[in-house]
XYZ file of C-alpha atoms in Angstrom:
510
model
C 173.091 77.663 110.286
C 169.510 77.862 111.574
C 166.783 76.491 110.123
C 163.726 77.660 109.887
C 160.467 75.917 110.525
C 157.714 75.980 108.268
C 155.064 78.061 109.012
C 150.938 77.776 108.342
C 148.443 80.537 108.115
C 145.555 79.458 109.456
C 142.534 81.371 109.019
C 139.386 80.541 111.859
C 136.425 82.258 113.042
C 136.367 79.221 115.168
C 138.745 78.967 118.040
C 138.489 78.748 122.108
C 137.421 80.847 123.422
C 134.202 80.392 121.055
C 132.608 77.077 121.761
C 129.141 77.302 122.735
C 128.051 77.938 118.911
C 130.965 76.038 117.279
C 132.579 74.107 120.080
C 133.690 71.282 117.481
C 135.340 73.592 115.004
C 136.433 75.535 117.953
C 138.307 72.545 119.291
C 139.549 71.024 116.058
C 141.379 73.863 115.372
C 142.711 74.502 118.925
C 143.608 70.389 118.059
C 145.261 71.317 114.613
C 147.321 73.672 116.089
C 148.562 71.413 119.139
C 149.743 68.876 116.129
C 151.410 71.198 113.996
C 153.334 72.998 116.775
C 153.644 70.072 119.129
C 153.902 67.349 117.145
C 155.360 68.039 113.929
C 157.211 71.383 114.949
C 155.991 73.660 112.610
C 155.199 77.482 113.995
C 151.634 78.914 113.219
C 150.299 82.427 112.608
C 146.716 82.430 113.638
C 144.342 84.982 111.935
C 141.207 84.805 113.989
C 138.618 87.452 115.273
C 138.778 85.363 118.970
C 140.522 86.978 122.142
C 142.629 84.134 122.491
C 144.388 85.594 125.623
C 141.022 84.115 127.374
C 140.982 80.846 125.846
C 141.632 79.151 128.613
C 144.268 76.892 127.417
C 147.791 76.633 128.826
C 149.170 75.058 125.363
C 148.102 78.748 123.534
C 150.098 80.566 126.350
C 153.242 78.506 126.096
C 152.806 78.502 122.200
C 152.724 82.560 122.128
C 155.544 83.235 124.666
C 157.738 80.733 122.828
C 156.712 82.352 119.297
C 155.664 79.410 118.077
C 152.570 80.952 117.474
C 151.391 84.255 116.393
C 148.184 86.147 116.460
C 146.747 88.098 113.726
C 143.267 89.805 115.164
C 141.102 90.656 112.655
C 137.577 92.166 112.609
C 134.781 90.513 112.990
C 130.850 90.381 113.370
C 128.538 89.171 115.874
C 125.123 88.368 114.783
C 122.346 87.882 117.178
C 118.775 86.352 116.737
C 116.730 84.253 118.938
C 118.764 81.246 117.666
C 122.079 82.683 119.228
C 125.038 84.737 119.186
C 127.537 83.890 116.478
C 131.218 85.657 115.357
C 132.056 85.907 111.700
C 135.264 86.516 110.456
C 134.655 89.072 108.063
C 137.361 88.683 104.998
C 136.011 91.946 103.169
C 136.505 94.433 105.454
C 139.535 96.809 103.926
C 141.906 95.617 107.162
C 141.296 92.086 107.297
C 141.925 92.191 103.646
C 145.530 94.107 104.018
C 146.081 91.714 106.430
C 145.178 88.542 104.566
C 147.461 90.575 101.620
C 150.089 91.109 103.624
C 150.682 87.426 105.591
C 150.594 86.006 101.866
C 152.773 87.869 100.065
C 155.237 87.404 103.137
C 156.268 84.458 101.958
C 156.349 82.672 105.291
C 153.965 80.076 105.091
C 154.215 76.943 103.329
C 150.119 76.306 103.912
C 147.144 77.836 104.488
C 144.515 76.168 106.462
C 140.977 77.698 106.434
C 137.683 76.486 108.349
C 134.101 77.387 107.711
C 134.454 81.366 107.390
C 131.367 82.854 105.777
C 132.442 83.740 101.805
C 135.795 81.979 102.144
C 135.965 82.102 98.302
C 137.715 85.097 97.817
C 140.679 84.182 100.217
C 140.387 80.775 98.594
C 141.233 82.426 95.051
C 143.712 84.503 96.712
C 145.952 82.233 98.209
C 145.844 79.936 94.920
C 146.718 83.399 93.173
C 149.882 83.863 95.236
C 150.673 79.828 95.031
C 149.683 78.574 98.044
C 148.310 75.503 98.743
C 145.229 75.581 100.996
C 143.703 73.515 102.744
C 139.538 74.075 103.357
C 137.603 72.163 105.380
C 133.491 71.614 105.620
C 132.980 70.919 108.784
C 129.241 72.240 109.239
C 125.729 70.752 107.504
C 124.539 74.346 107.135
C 121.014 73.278 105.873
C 120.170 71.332 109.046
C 120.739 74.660 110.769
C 117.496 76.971 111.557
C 118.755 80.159 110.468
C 119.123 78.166 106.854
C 115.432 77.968 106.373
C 115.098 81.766 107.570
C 115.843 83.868 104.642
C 117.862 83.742 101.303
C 120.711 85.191 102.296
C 122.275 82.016 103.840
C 121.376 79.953 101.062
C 123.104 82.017 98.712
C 126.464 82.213 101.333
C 126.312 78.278 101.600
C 126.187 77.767 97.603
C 128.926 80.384 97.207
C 130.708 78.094 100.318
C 130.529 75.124 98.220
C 132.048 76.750 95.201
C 135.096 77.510 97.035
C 135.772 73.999 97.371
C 136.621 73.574 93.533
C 140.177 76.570 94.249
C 140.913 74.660 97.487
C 143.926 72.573 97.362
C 142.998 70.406 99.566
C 139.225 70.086 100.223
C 138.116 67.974 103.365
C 135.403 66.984 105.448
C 135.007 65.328 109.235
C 133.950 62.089 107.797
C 133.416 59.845 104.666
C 129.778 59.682 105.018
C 129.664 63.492 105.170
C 131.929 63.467 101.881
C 129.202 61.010 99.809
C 126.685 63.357 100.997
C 128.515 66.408 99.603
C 129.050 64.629 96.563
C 125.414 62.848 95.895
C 123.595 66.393 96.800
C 125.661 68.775 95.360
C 128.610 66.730 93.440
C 131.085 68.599 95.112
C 134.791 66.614 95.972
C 136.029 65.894 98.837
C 139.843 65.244 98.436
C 140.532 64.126 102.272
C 138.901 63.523 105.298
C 140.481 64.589 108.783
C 141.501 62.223 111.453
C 139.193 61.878 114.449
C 139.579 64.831 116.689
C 140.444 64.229 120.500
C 141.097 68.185 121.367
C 142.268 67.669 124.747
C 145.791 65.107 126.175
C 142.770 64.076 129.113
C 140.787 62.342 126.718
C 144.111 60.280 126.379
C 144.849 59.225 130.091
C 143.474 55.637 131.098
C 139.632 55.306 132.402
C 141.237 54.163 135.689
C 142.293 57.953 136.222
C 139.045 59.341 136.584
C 137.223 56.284 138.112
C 137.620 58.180 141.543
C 136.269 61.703 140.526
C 133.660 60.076 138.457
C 132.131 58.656 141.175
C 132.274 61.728 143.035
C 130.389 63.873 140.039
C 127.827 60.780 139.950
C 127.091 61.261 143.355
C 126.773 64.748 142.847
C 124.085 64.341 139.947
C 122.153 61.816 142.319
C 121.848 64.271 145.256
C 120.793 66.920 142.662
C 118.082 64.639 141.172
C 116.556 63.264 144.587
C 117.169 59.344 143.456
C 119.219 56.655 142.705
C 118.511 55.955 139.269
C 119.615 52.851 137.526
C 121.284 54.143 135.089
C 121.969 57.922 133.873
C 122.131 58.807 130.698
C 124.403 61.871 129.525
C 124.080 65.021 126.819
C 127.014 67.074 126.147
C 127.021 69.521 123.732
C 125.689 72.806 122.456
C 121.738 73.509 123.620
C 120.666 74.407 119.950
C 117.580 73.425 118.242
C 119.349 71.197 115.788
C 120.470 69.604 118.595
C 117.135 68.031 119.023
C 117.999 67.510 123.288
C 113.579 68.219 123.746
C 113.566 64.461 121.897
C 115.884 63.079 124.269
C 113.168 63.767 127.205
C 110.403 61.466 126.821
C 113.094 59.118 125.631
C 114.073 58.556 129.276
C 113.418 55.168 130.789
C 111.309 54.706 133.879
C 113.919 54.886 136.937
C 116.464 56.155 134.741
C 117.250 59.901 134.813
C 118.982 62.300 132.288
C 122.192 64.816 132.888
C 122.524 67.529 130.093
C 125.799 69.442 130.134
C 126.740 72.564 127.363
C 125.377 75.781 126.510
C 124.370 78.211 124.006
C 122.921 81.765 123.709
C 119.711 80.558 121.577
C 116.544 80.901 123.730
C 115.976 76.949 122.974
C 118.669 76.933 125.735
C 116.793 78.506 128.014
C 113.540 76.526 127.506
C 115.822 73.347 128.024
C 116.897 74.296 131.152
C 113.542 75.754 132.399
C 112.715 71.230 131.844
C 110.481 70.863 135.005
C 111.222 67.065 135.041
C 112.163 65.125 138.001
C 114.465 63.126 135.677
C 115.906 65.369 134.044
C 119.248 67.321 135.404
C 119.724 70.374 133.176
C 123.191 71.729 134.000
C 124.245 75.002 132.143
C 127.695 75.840 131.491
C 130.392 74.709 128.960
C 133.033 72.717 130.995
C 136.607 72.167 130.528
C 138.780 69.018 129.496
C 139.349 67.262 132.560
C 135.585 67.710 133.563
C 133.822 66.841 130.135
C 135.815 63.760 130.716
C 134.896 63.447 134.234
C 131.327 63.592 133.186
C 131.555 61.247 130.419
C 132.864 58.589 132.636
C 130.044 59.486 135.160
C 127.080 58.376 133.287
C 125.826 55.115 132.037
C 125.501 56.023 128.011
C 125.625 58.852 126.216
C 122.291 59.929 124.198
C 122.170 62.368 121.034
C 119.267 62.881 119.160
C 120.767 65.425 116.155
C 120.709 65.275 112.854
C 123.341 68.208 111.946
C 126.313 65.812 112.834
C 129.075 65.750 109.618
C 131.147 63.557 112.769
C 130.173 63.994 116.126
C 133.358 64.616 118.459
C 131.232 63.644 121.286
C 131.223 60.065 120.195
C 134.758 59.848 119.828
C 134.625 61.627 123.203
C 132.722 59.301 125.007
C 134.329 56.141 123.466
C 137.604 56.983 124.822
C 136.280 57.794 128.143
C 134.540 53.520 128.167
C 131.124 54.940 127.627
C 128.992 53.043 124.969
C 126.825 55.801 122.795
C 123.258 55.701 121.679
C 122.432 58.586 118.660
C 120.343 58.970 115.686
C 120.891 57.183 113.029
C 121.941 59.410 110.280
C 125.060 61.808 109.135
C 128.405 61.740 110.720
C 126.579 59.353 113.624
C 127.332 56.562 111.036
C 130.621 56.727 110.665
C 131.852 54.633 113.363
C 129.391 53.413 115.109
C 127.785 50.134 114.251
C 124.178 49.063 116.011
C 124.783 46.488 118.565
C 128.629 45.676 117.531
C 129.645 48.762 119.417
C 127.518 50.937 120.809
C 123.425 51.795 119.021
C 121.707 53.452 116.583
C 118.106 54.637 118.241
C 115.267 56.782 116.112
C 114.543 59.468 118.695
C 111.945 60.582 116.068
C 109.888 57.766 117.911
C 109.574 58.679 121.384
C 108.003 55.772 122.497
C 110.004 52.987 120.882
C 113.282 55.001 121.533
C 112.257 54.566 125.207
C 111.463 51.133 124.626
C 114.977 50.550 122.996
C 116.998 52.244 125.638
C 115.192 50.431 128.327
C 116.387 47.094 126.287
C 120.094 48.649 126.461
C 120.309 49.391 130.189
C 118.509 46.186 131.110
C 121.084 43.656 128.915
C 124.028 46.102 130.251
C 125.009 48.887 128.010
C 128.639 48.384 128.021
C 128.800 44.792 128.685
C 126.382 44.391 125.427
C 129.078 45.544 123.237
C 132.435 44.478 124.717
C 134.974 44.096 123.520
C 134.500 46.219 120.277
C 133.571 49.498 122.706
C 137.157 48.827 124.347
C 139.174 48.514 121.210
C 137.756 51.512 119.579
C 138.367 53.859 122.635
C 142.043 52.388 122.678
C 142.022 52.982 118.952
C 141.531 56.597 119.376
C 142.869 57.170 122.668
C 146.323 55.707 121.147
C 145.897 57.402 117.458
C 149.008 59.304 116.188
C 146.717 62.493 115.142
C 150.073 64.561 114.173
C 151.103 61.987 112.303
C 147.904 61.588 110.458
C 147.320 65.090 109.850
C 150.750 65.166 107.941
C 149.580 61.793 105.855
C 145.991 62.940 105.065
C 146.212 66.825 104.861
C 149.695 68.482 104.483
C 151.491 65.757 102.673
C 149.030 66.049 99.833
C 148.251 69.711 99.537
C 152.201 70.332 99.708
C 152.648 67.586 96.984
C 149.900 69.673 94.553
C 152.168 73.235 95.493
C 155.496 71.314 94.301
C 153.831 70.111 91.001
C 153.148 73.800 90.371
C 156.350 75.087 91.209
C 157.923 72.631 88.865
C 156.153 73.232 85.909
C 157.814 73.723 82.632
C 157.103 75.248 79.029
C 153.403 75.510 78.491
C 152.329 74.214 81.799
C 154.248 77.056 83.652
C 153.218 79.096 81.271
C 149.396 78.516 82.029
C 150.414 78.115 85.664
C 151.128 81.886 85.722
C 147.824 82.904 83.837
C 146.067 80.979 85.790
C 147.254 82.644 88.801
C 146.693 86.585 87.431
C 143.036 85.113 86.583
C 142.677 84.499 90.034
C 144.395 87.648 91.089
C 141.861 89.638 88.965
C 138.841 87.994 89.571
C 139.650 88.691 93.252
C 140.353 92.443 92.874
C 136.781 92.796 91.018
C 134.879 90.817 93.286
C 136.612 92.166 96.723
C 134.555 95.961 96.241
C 131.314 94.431 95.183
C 131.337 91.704 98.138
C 132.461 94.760 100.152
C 129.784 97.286 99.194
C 127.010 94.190 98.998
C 127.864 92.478 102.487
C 128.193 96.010 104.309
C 124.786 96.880 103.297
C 122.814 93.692 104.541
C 124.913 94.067 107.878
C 123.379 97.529 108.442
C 119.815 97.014 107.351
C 119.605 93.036 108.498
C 116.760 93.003 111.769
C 117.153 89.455 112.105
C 119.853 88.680 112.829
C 121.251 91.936 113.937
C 125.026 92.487 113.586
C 127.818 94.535 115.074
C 131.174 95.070 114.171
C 134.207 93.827 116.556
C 137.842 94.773 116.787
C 140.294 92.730 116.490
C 141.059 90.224 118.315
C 138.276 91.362 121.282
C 135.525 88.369 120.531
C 134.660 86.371 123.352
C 131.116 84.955 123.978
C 128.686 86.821 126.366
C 128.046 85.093 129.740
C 124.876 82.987 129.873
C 121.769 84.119 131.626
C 121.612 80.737 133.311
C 118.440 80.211 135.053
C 119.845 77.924 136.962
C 122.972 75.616 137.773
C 121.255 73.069 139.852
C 119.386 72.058 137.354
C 116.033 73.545 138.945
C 112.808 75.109 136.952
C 111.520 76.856 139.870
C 110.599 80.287 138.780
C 111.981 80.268 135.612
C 110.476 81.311 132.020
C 109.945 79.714 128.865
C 107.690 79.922 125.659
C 104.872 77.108 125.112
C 105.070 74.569 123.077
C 102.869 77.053 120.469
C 105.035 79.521 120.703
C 107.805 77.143 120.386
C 106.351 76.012 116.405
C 105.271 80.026 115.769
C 108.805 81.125 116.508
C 110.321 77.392 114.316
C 113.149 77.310 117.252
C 111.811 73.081 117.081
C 111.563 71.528 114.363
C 107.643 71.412 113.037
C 107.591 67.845 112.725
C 108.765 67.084 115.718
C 105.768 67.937 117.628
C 104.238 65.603 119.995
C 104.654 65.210 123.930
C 107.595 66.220 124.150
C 106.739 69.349 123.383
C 104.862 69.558 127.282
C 107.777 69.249 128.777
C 109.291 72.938 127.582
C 106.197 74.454 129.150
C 106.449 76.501 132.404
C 104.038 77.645 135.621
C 101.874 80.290 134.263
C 102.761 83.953 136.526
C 106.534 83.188 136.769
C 108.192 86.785 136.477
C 111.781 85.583 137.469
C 114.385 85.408 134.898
């Protein structure tokens, strides 16, 4: 007799192909479901607003025409504002919500896993309703993000976000220190934290595979630039203002020079790459695997200046490609990595002693300065079982909590089922009002604007890259005044950096 596999519902707004705006959701998702297919041989059903056809991945392709995992498209909305373009899966429209309905009360899954989905609370109460576990993760410091200090509306989503984490199951975060911070601002728990995320087998292979094509990008960058400098330092990543790359530029050493790789569809992005510096080697477009990779093991150290980070998967990233890492001192940055034992912790906020300190760096050796510890933890997480530790830290425990339930008796079943029909209730009074509420701010919002998607059709909108060389010539940007009216930078970073974003006056080319 066959039999069958267990199943998860997973529930992301976040999934290849949607990276520039949440690349590291995007990918630990695409991650989760490569260990839960692949690894531990469950199947998946996938309900997620993305056109996954495009994603770009050979692993989703096998994984549908083996039917070991399943789409669900479901409507969605894009919002756009000078910040960006960002997809929302939208849980109260009537379809999504049949849908949702429907894949519970099949009776299929033995899980639910759910990522950062705007009002997630409902579903939340829903699947807790029907007795399934879930499992919801925070992966993003929404107050760091610009649009947070914009209006109320995202302060009252985020609150309502944080609520949901008291129905989850299973409530996790990327990283302890992103858990204590959850817990000492707004004493909310944090019942597990996921393994670090390598979302791609090439971030796996040994350094010695890439040496030769590393070399070959390096040489690439160095034509590009006009010089040999002595050492290059890398950004990868999305070009968002939380990002804080603008800090990064003054932070270069003399006779050093700085490659930024990503993307975005915020006009910060565009004022990055418009950077008229000699040193500085702006290079729009997201890239795959094999050529993040590639790039990581082409540079000298990688730089981050941002202060959004509840992890960082470039860090991990880098580390298991043998490049040491130099970031800001705060969040997720400090989980791992320890100043001088490993890689550094540099206050970009200074732009004159973070060029001082990265000057020291390069000069003693960057890697050599932190051997052997750099070494072990790339093995560490180049050889981590991440199936395996899914199972231990997520499923095993959330799956534990939904056999408890099941195996209630006398007055604990019998609470067990009222507790579920409160649930049940409280969902079918506040579906219409979140309904009715939500539709209206989507039709009279001006900024952001939104528009309604079918399912299954979002993909992100093609860059209007000013350039892939890396050149400013002729391109257009706001001033440094404009820059602080329009709060696209933060206010208190001001300072000489800020020159750097401005343009030739009479440039009409965009």
């Amino acid at each position: 007799r066959t039999v069958a596999m267990p199943r998860a519902l997973i529930c992301a707004q976040a999934f290849p192909p949607l990276l520039k705006q949440a690349g590291g959701a995007a990918k630990d998702y695409l991650a989760l479901c490569r260990a839960l297919i692949d690894g531990l041989g469950w199947e998946v059903t996938l309900l997620s607003p993305v056109d996954i056809a495009v994603s770009g991945a050979e692993d989703v392709e096998r994984w549908m025409e083996s039917g070991k995992l399943l789409h669900a498209p479901a409507w969605s909305l894009e919002a756009n504002s000078n910040i960006g373009v960002a997809v929302f899966l939208d849980f109260f429209s009537i379809q999504n919500t049949c849908r949702l309905v429907q894949e519970l009360r099949s009776g299929e899954h033995s899980i639910c896993f759910i990522d950062d989905s705007c009002l997630r609370i409902a579903p939340i109460m829903l699947m807790r309703g029907f007795g399934i576990p879930s499992i919801a993760t925070t992966h993003s410091d929404v107050p760091s993000h610009p649009a947070y200090r914009q209006s109320v509306m995202p302060k009252i989503v985020w609150w309502m976000h944080l609520l949901s984490s008291f129905f989850a199951t299973i409530h996790a975060a990327c990283s302890r220190v992103y858990a204590n911070t959850l817990w000492e601002r707004y004493k909310i728990p944090v019942h597990a934290i996921w393994p670090p995320v390598l979302w791609s087998e090439a971030f796996r292979r040994p350094l010695k595979d890439f040496e030769e094509r590393a070399g070959q990008e390096r040489a690439r960058w160095v034509s590009l630039l006009g010089f040999s400098p002595e050492a290059i330092l890398l950004f990868a990543g999305r070009w968002s203002a939380e990002k804080r790359i603008h800090l990064l530029l003054d932070a270069v050493p003399e006779g050093c020079a700085l490659v930024i790789i990503g993307d975005s569809d915020a006009d910060y992005a565009d004022q990055i790459e418009a950077c008229p510096r000699a040193n500085v080697l702006p290079l729009r477009g997201m890239l795959g695997a094999e050529e993040l990779r590639v790039a990581y093991a082409a540079c000298d150290l990688f730089v981050s200046a941002s202060v959004c980070e509840t992890l960082g998967n470039t860090v991990i990233e880098a580390w298991s490609s043998g490049v040491p890492v130099a970031i800001q001192p705060v969040g997720g940055h400090l989980e791992f990595v320890k100043d001088k034992e490993n890689s550094y912790l540099v206050d970009f906020d200074d732009y004159e002693a973070s060029r001082r300190r990265l000057s020291e760096i390069i000069a003693a050796g960057a890697a050599s300065e932190v051997e052997p510890h750099l070494s072990q933890m790339g093995d560490h997480f180049r050889s981590l079982d991440f199936p395996a530790e899914i199972k231990r830290l997520l499923l095993d425990p959330a799956l534990l909590a939904a056999e408890k339930w099941q195996h209630r008796h006398g007055m604990l079943w019998l609470w067990e089922q009222v507790f579920r029909a409160i649930l049940l209730v409280a969902c079918i009074c506040f579906w219409p009002a979140t309904t009715v509420w939500s539709r209206m701010y989507f039709a009279l919002s001006c900024d952001p604007t939104f528009r309604y998607l079918e399912p299954g059709t979002a993909v992100e909108p093609v860059s209007q890259s000013l350039s892939s060389q890396g050149s400013s010539s002729g391109s257009h940007s706001l001033k440094s005044d404009e820059l602080l009216q329009n709060r696209q930078v933060p206010r208190e970073a001001a300072g000489p950096q800020y020159s750097l974003l401005k343009l030739q006056a009479g440039s009409d080319n965009v």
